[in-house]
Amino acid sequence: MMHAPLVESHHPSMLRPAHGVLGTVSKNMDPVPVPTSMDDLVQLLHKEMGAHGLGSAEVDAERIQTLMANYVSNEDDWKKYALFDKGRYTRNLVDDGNGMFNLMILAWPENVGSAIHDHSNSHCIMKILDGELKETLYDWPDKVVQDSDNADSGVGSDPSDCEEENKKVKPMKVRQETKLERDACAYMHDKLGLHAVSNPLSTKGSVSLHLYTPPFETCKTFNARSSKARSSGKCVFYSSRGERLESCPSATYLKCSLTENPSS
């Protein structure tokens, strides 16, 4: 499968090329704007995306990636959205887009990371606003096996079936690890594999900006040792437009969070 050309970024470290599914020919030869603020970036995303998503032939994916890369992080722009919660990362909605995308800020406490997960066939562009993140890219398992906690009870089944299934279980295979620093961008889609993201810093929280299109509420997480999958449950927002959501208290958020200790 062919890859689209790597687009330029203000940051030298990383902007993973879009997969062939996004390799659209640019219909707009105008220079990609440089957003002057977070609000400006939101307005420009609406203008570029219109009523479509990132996978649409009507949207130039490279322009969207470059637009995200062109925004230079300014804490005064985003600090009101970066609400932290001890021991887990938070999803903080910035803008719910045109119904085809969500723009959100994720706040990562020290040494906190996500589980290995997919994106429910959604496109994701991630930009580091502060601190540092480590992205670990994994190959898909040869066969997605549902974790027994989410599977049928097995009552009346043949024990040999379980033994045979256990023989097929293998650890997740790491393909690549990447350190992403301030203003670096990366693109992710299920066609590229699975990934986990973590804050490797022990003295500072990290903050990242994520564009998801189309929006999704559930995904699958994967056990690193067995490759078994389970549903994440509903992925809710910790805050919306800078306001803490009382409908998502910490205890409830923990149940639907993908948070996982990176060292486990």
mmCIF file of C-alpha atoms in Angstrom:
data_model
loop_
_atom_site.group_PDB
_atom_site.id
_atom_site.type_symbol
_atom_site.label_atom_id
_atom_site.label_comp_id
_atom_site.label_asym_id
_atom_site.label_seq_id
_atom_site.Cartn_x
_atom_site.Cartn_y
_atom_site.Cartn_z
ATOM 1 C CA MET A 1 0.000 0.000 0.000
ATOM 2 C CA MET A 2 1.405 3.375 -0.982
ATOM 3 C CA HIS A 3 2.066 6.158 1.485
ATOM 4 C CA ALA A 4 1.379 9.818 0.912
ATOM 5 C CA PRO A 5 4.428 12.094 1.053
ATOM 6 C CA LEU A 6 5.644 13.221 4.443
ATOM 7 C CA VAL A 7 4.399 16.741 5.024
ATOM 8 C CA GLU A 8 6.548 19.488 6.477
ATOM 9 C CA SER A 9 6.306 20.539 10.099
ATOM 10 C CA HIS A 10 7.823 23.333 12.158
ATOM 11 C CA HIS A 11 9.197 20.600 14.416
ATOM 12 C CA PRO A 12 11.962 18.363 13.035
ATOM 13 C CA SER A 13 11.199 15.242 15.056
ATOM 14 C CA MET A 14 8.041 13.662 13.707
ATOM 15 C CA LEU A 15 5.027 13.813 11.459
ATOM 16 C CA ARG A 16 4.167 10.293 10.394
ATOM 17 C CA PRO A 17 2.976 10.194 6.747
ATOM 18 C CA ALA A 18 -0.675 9.578 6.064
ATOM 19 C CA HIS A 19 -1.534 6.099 4.808
ATOM 20 C CA GLY A 20 -2.626 5.658 1.198
ATOM 21 C CA VAL A 21 -6.290 5.959 2.173
ATOM 22 C CA LEU A 22 -5.618 9.629 2.891
ATOM 23 C CA GLY A 23 -3.340 10.279 -0.066
ATOM 24 C CA THR A 24 -5.685 12.689 -1.803
ATOM 25 C CA VAL A 25 -4.504 15.062 -4.503
ATOM 26 C CA SER A 26 -4.561 18.625 -3.262
ATOM 27 C CA LYS A 27 -7.324 20.718 -4.803
ATOM 28 C CA ASN A 28 -6.262 23.828 -2.910
ATOM 29 C CA MET A 29 -2.924 25.285 -3.935
ATOM 30 C CA ASP A 30 -3.153 28.160 -1.461
ATOM 31 C CA PRO A 31 -0.503 28.230 1.289
ATOM 32 C CA VAL A 32 -1.578 26.471 4.474
ATOM 33 C CA PRO A 33 -2.368 29.137 7.090
ATOM 34 C CA VAL A 34 -0.381 29.482 10.300
ATOM 35 C CA PRO A 35 -2.865 29.635 13.198
ATOM 36 C CA THR A 36 -2.172 32.506 15.579
ATOM 37 C CA SER A 37 -4.017 30.942 18.513
ATOM 38 C CA MET A 38 -6.022 27.886 19.549
ATOM 39 C CA ASP A 39 -9.247 29.703 18.675
ATOM 40 C CA ASP A 40 -7.808 30.523 15.263
ATOM 41 C CA LEU A 41 -6.853 26.869 14.754
ATOM 42 C CA VAL A 42 -10.421 25.783 15.580
ATOM 43 C CA GLN A 43 -11.875 28.251 13.078
ATOM 44 C CA LEU A 44 -9.429 27.168 10.385
ATOM 45 C CA LEU A 45 -10.223 23.479 10.973
ATOM 46 C CA HIS A 46 -13.910 24.238 10.474
ATOM 47 C CA LYS A 47 -13.105 26.134 7.292
ATOM 48 C CA GLU A 48 -10.868 23.389 5.877
ATOM 49 C CA MET A 49 -13.104 20.459 6.871
ATOM 50 C CA GLY A 50 -16.453 22.010 6.007
ATOM 51 C CA ALA A 51 -19.139 19.359 6.454
ATOM 52 C CA HIS A 52 -16.738 16.441 5.869
ATOM 53 C CA GLY A 53 -14.330 14.189 7.734
ATOM 54 C CA LEU A 54 -10.623 13.575 7.228
ATOM 55 C CA GLY A 55 -11.229 10.450 5.145
ATOM 56 C CA SER A 56 -13.432 12.303 2.654
ATOM 57 C CA ALA A 57 -12.246 13.022 -0.876
ATOM 58 C CA GLU A 58 -13.432 16.574 -0.241
ATOM 59 C CA VAL A 59 -10.769 17.147 2.421
ATOM 60 C CA ASP A 60 -7.066 17.523 1.728
ATOM 61 C CA ALA A 61 -5.567 15.445 4.557
ATOM 62 C CA GLU A 62 -2.078 16.871 4.106
ATOM 63 C CA ARG A 63 -3.385 20.412 4.563
ATOM 64 C CA ILE A 64 -5.057 19.403 7.832
ATOM 65 C CA GLN A 65 -1.870 17.776 9.103
ATOM 66 C CA THR A 66 0.179 20.800 8.101
ATOM 67 C CA LEU A 67 -2.358 23.132 9.695
ATOM 68 C CA MET A 68 -2.025 21.266 13.004
ATOM 69 C CA ALA A 69 1.758 21.307 12.681
ATOM 70 C CA ASN A 70 1.788 25.028 11.898
ATOM 71 C CA TYR A 71 0.170 25.916 15.210
ATOM 72 C CA VAL A 72 2.961 26.775 17.649
ATOM 73 C CA SER A 73 2.048 25.779 21.188
ATOM 74 C CA ASN A 74 1.226 28.681 23.514
ATOM 75 C CA GLU A 75 0.200 27.808 27.059
ATOM 76 C CA ASP A 76 -2.027 30.873 27.307
ATOM 77 C CA ASP A 77 -4.137 29.357 24.483
ATOM 78 C CA TRP A 78 -4.747 25.945 25.983
ATOM 79 C CA LYS A 79 -4.104 25.966 29.743
ATOM 80 C CA LYS A 80 -7.809 26.381 30.528
ATOM 81 C CA TYR A 81 -8.472 23.064 28.751
ATOM 82 C CA ALA A 82 -5.623 21.099 30.336
ATOM 83 C CA LEU A 83 -7.404 19.733 33.418
ATOM 84 C CA PHE A 84 -5.376 17.032 35.155
ATOM 85 C CA ASP A 85 -6.603 14.197 37.366
ATOM 86 C CA LYS A 86 -4.163 12.330 39.589
ATOM 87 C CA GLY A 87 -3.142 8.895 38.369
ATOM 88 C CA ARG A 88 -4.878 8.932 34.971
ATOM 89 C CA TYR A 89 -4.926 10.952 31.809
ATOM 90 C CA THR A 90 -7.976 13.059 30.967
ATOM 91 C CA ARG A 91 -9.859 13.813 27.725
ATOM 92 C CA ASN A 92 -10.875 17.482 27.603
ATOM 93 C CA LEU A 93 -13.122 18.614 24.753
ATOM 94 C CA VAL A 94 -12.057 21.811 22.984
ATOM 95 C CA ASP A 95 -14.514 21.726 20.058
ATOM 96 C CA ASP A 96 -17.038 19.174 18.813
ATOM 97 C CA GLY A 97 -16.413 20.157 15.222
ATOM 98 C CA ASN A 98 -18.984 19.802 12.494
ATOM 99 C CA GLY A 99 -20.282 16.501 13.775
ATOM 100 C CA MET A 100 -17.479 14.846 11.813
ATOM 101 C CA PHE A 101 -14.556 15.562 14.159
ATOM 102 C CA ASN A 102 -13.645 16.204 17.787
ATOM 103 C CA LEU A 103 -10.736 18.369 18.897
ATOM 104 C CA MET A 104 -9.584 17.626 22.431
ATOM 105 C CA ILE A 105 -6.685 18.127 24.808
ATOM 106 C CA LEU A 106 -5.312 15.175 26.758
ATOM 107 C CA ALA A 107 -3.564 15.899 30.056
ATOM 108 C CA TRP A 108 -1.008 13.282 31.102
ATOM 109 C CA PRO A 109 0.272 13.223 34.714
ATOM 110 C CA GLU A 110 3.809 12.062 35.409
ATOM 111 C CA ASN A 111 4.545 8.454 34.354
ATOM 112 C CA VAL A 112 0.968 7.826 33.187
ATOM 113 C CA GLY A 113 0.088 6.198 29.883
ATOM 114 C CA SER A 114 -2.731 4.672 27.881
ATOM 115 C CA ALA A 115 -3.431 1.025 27.285
ATOM 116 C CA ILE A 116 -2.664 -0.387 23.841
ATOM 117 C CA HIS A 117 -5.708 0.534 21.791
ATOM 118 C CA ASP A 118 -7.295 0.921 18.381
ATOM 119 C CA HIS A 119 -9.225 3.950 17.114
ATOM 120 C CA SER A 120 -12.486 2.393 15.880
ATOM 121 C CA ASN A 121 -11.460 3.249 12.313
ATOM 122 C CA SER A 122 -11.143 6.944 13.180
ATOM 123 C CA HIS A 123 -8.302 9.128 11.884
ATOM 124 C CA CYS A 124 -6.172 10.795 14.551
ATOM 125 C CA ILE A 125 -3.688 13.669 14.384
ATOM 126 C CA MET A 126 -1.801 14.189 17.638
ATOM 127 C CA LYS A 127 0.294 17.258 18.511
ATOM 128 C CA ILE A 128 2.416 17.720 21.632
ATOM 129 C CA LEU A 129 1.663 21.003 23.391
ATOM 130 C CA ASP A 130 3.902 20.611 26.427
ATOM 131 C CA GLY A 131 6.261 18.076 27.948
ATOM 132 C CA GLU A 132 7.018 14.860 26.126
ATOM 133 C CA LEU A 133 5.183 11.699 25.088
ATOM 134 C CA LYS A 134 6.357 8.257 24.032
ATOM 135 C CA GLU A 135 4.326 6.535 21.339
ATOM 136 C CA THR A 136 4.693 2.766 20.994
ATOM 137 C CA LEU A 137 3.370 1.353 17.723
ATOM 138 C CA TYR A 138 2.221 -2.299 17.652
ATOM 139 C CA ASP A 139 1.293 -4.735 14.921
ATOM 140 C CA TRP A 140 -2.261 -6.047 14.966
ATOM 141 C CA PRO A 141 -2.509 -9.581 16.415
ATOM 142 C CA ASP A 142 -2.869 -12.301 13.776
ATOM 143 C CA LYS A 143 -6.285 -12.927 15.287
ATOM 144 C CA VAL A 144 -8.214 -10.642 17.635
ATOM 145 C CA VAL A 145 -9.244 -12.798 20.615
ATOM 146 C CA GLN A 146 -11.775 -11.311 23.018
ATOM 147 C CA ASP A 147 -10.730 -11.351 26.681
ATOM 148 C CA SER A 148 -12.750 -13.853 28.716
ATOM 149 C CA ASP A 149 -14.003 -11.035 30.970
ATOM 150 C CA ASN A 150 -15.951 -9.704 28.008
ATOM 151 C CA ALA A 151 -16.709 -13.011 26.341
ATOM 152 C CA ASP A 152 -19.391 -15.645 26.923
ATOM 153 C CA SER A 153 -19.408 -17.405 30.296
ATOM 154 C CA GLY A 154 -18.296 -20.637 28.681
ATOM 155 C CA VAL A 155 -20.836 -22.714 30.589
ATOM 156 C CA GLY A 156 -21.217 -26.060 28.860
ATOM 157 C CA SER A 157 -18.203 -25.526 26.607
ATOM 158 C CA ASP A 158 -15.484 -28.068 26.014
ATOM 159 C CA PRO A 159 -12.346 -27.268 28.153
ATOM 160 C CA SER A 160 -10.206 -28.364 25.221
ATOM 161 C CA ASP A 161 -11.559 -25.371 23.293
ATOM 162 C CA CYS A 162 -9.990 -23.034 25.875
ATOM 163 C CA GLU A 163 -6.689 -24.923 25.768
ATOM 164 C CA GLU A 164 -6.607 -24.643 22.004
ATOM 165 C CA GLU A 165 -7.411 -20.927 22.182
ATOM 166 C CA ASN A 166 -4.616 -20.338 24.725
ATOM 167 C CA LYS A 167 -2.098 -21.817 22.291
ATOM 168 C CA LYS A 168 -2.962 -19.029 19.861
ATOM 169 C CA VAL A 169 -2.275 -16.266 22.398
ATOM 170 C CA LYS A 170 0.941 -14.352 21.771
ATOM 171 C CA PRO A 171 2.451 -11.158 23.214
ATOM 172 C CA MET A 172 1.885 -7.959 21.285
ATOM 173 C CA LYS A 173 4.677 -7.194 18.828
ATOM 174 C CA VAL A 174 6.277 -3.767 19.133
ATOM 175 C CA ARG A 175 7.065 -2.260 15.746
ATOM 176 C CA GLN A 176 8.387 1.147 16.716
ATOM 177 C CA GLU A 177 8.884 3.519 19.651
ATOM 178 C CA THR A 178 8.983 7.268 19.087
ATOM 179 C CA LYS A 179 9.726 10.165 21.422
ATOM 180 C CA LEU A 180 7.495 13.127 20.667
ATOM 181 C CA GLU A 181 8.550 16.506 22.009
ATOM 182 C CA ARG A 182 6.819 19.889 22.134
ATOM 183 C CA ASP A 183 5.164 20.874 18.804
ATOM 184 C CA ALA A 184 5.797 17.463 17.212
ATOM 185 C CA CYS A 185 2.867 15.914 15.309
ATOM 186 C CA ALA A 186 1.947 12.343 14.407
ATOM 187 C CA TYR A 187 -0.863 10.694 12.448
ATOM 188 C CA MET A 188 -2.522 7.421 13.471
ATOM 189 C CA HIS A 189 -5.165 5.111 11.973
ATOM 190 C CA ASP A 190 -6.080 1.463 12.480
ATOM 191 C CA LYS A 191 -4.551 0.692 9.073
ATOM 192 C CA LEU A 192 -1.156 1.579 10.567
ATOM 193 C CA GLY A 193 -1.581 -0.725 13.560
ATOM 194 C CA LEU A 194 -2.286 -0.198 17.255
ATOM 195 C CA HIS A 195 -0.537 2.109 19.664
ATOM 196 C CA ALA A 196 -0.063 3.159 23.263
ATOM 197 C CA VAL A 197 0.933 6.631 24.422
ATOM 198 C CA SER A 198 2.616 7.520 27.703
ATOM 199 C CA ASN A 199 4.268 10.389 29.526
ATOM 200 C CA PRO A 200 7.784 9.161 30.358
ATOM 201 C CA LEU A 201 8.562 12.194 32.516
ATOM 202 C CA SER A 202 8.668 11.687 36.279
ATOM 203 C CA THR A 203 8.761 15.371 37.226
ATOM 204 C CA LYS A 204 6.280 17.020 34.861
ATOM 205 C CA GLY A 205 2.881 16.468 33.312
ATOM 206 C CA SER A 206 2.516 16.492 29.525
ATOM 207 C CA VAL A 207 -0.240 17.930 27.329
ATOM 208 C CA SER A 208 -1.286 16.918 23.810
ATOM 209 C CA LEU A 209 -3.853 18.079 21.250
ATOM 210 C CA HIS A 210 -5.844 15.424 19.354
ATOM 211 C CA LEU A 211 -8.067 15.655 16.292
ATOM 212 C CA TYR A 212 -10.326 12.609 15.838
ATOM 213 C CA THR A 213 -12.475 12.187 12.745
ATOM 214 C CA PRO A 214 -15.014 10.758 12.873
ATOM 215 C CA PRO A 215 -15.547 11.034 16.647
ATOM 216 C CA PHE A 216 -15.774 7.738 18.542
ATOM 217 C CA GLU A 217 -16.986 6.736 21.997
ATOM 218 C CA THR A 218 -15.638 3.188 22.323
ATOM 219 C CA CYS A 219 -12.585 1.300 21.181
ATOM 220 C CA LYS A 220 -10.721 -1.915 21.921
ATOM 221 C CA THR A 221 -7.789 -2.201 24.310
ATOM 222 C CA PHE A 222 -5.204 -4.978 24.103
ATOM 223 C CA ASN A 223 -3.227 -6.876 26.731
ATOM 224 C CA ALA A 224 0.491 -6.555 25.975
ATOM 225 C CA ARG A 225 1.287 -10.071 27.213
ATOM 226 C CA SER A 226 -1.604 -12.021 25.684
ATOM 227 C CA SER A 227 -2.814 -9.778 22.801
ATOM 228 C CA LYS A 228 -6.364 -10.348 24.055
ATOM 229 C CA ALA A 229 -8.817 -7.525 23.396
ATOM 230 C CA ARG A 230 -11.607 -6.031 25.442
ATOM 231 C CA SER A 231 -13.991 -3.104 25.040
ATOM 232 C CA SER A 232 -12.820 0.133 26.643
ATOM 233 C CA GLY A 233 -16.328 1.071 27.677
ATOM 234 C CA LYS A 234 -17.581 4.536 26.815
ATOM 235 C CA CYS A 235 -14.722 7.044 26.552
ATOM 236 C CA VAL A 236 -16.171 10.149 28.173
ATOM 237 C CA PHE A 237 -14.879 13.696 28.553
ATOM 238 C CA TYR A 238 -13.416 14.965 31.811
ATOM 239 C CA SER A 239 -14.219 18.551 30.821
ATOM 240 C CA SER A 240 -15.860 20.445 27.982
ATOM 241 C CA ARG A 241 -14.603 23.828 26.744
ATOM 242 C CA GLY A 242 -12.674 24.364 29.955
ATOM 243 C CA GLU A 243 -15.529 23.456 32.312
ATOM 244 C CA ARG A 244 -15.286 20.365 34.520
ATOM 245 C CA LEU A 245 -18.109 17.919 33.800
ATOM 246 C CA GLU A 246 -19.801 16.897 37.041
ATOM 247 C CA SER A 247 -21.406 14.007 35.159
ATOM 248 C CA CYS A 248 -17.944 12.468 34.958
ATOM 249 C CA PRO A 249 -16.567 12.211 38.531
ATOM 250 C CA SER A 250 -13.135 10.663 39.004
ATOM 251 C CA ALA A 251 -14.512 7.298 40.123
ATOM 252 C CA THR A 252 -16.693 7.002 37.051
ATOM 253 C CA TYR A 253 -13.980 8.291 34.757
ATOM 254 C CA LEU A 254 -11.577 5.639 36.018
ATOM 255 C CA LYS A 255 -13.906 2.882 34.807
ATOM 256 C CA CYS A 256 -13.982 4.212 31.249
ATOM 257 C CA SER A 257 -10.397 5.485 31.086
ATOM 258 C CA LEU A 258 -7.776 3.704 29.041
ATOM 259 C CA THR A 259 -5.145 4.672 31.632
ATOM 260 C CA GLU A 260 -2.469 2.100 32.239
ATOM 261 C CA ASN A 261 0.808 2.292 34.141
ATOM 262 C CA PRO A 262 3.498 2.317 31.403
ATOM 263 C CA SER A 263 5.759 0.108 33.519
ATOM 264 C CA SER A 264 3.162 -2.660 33.992
#
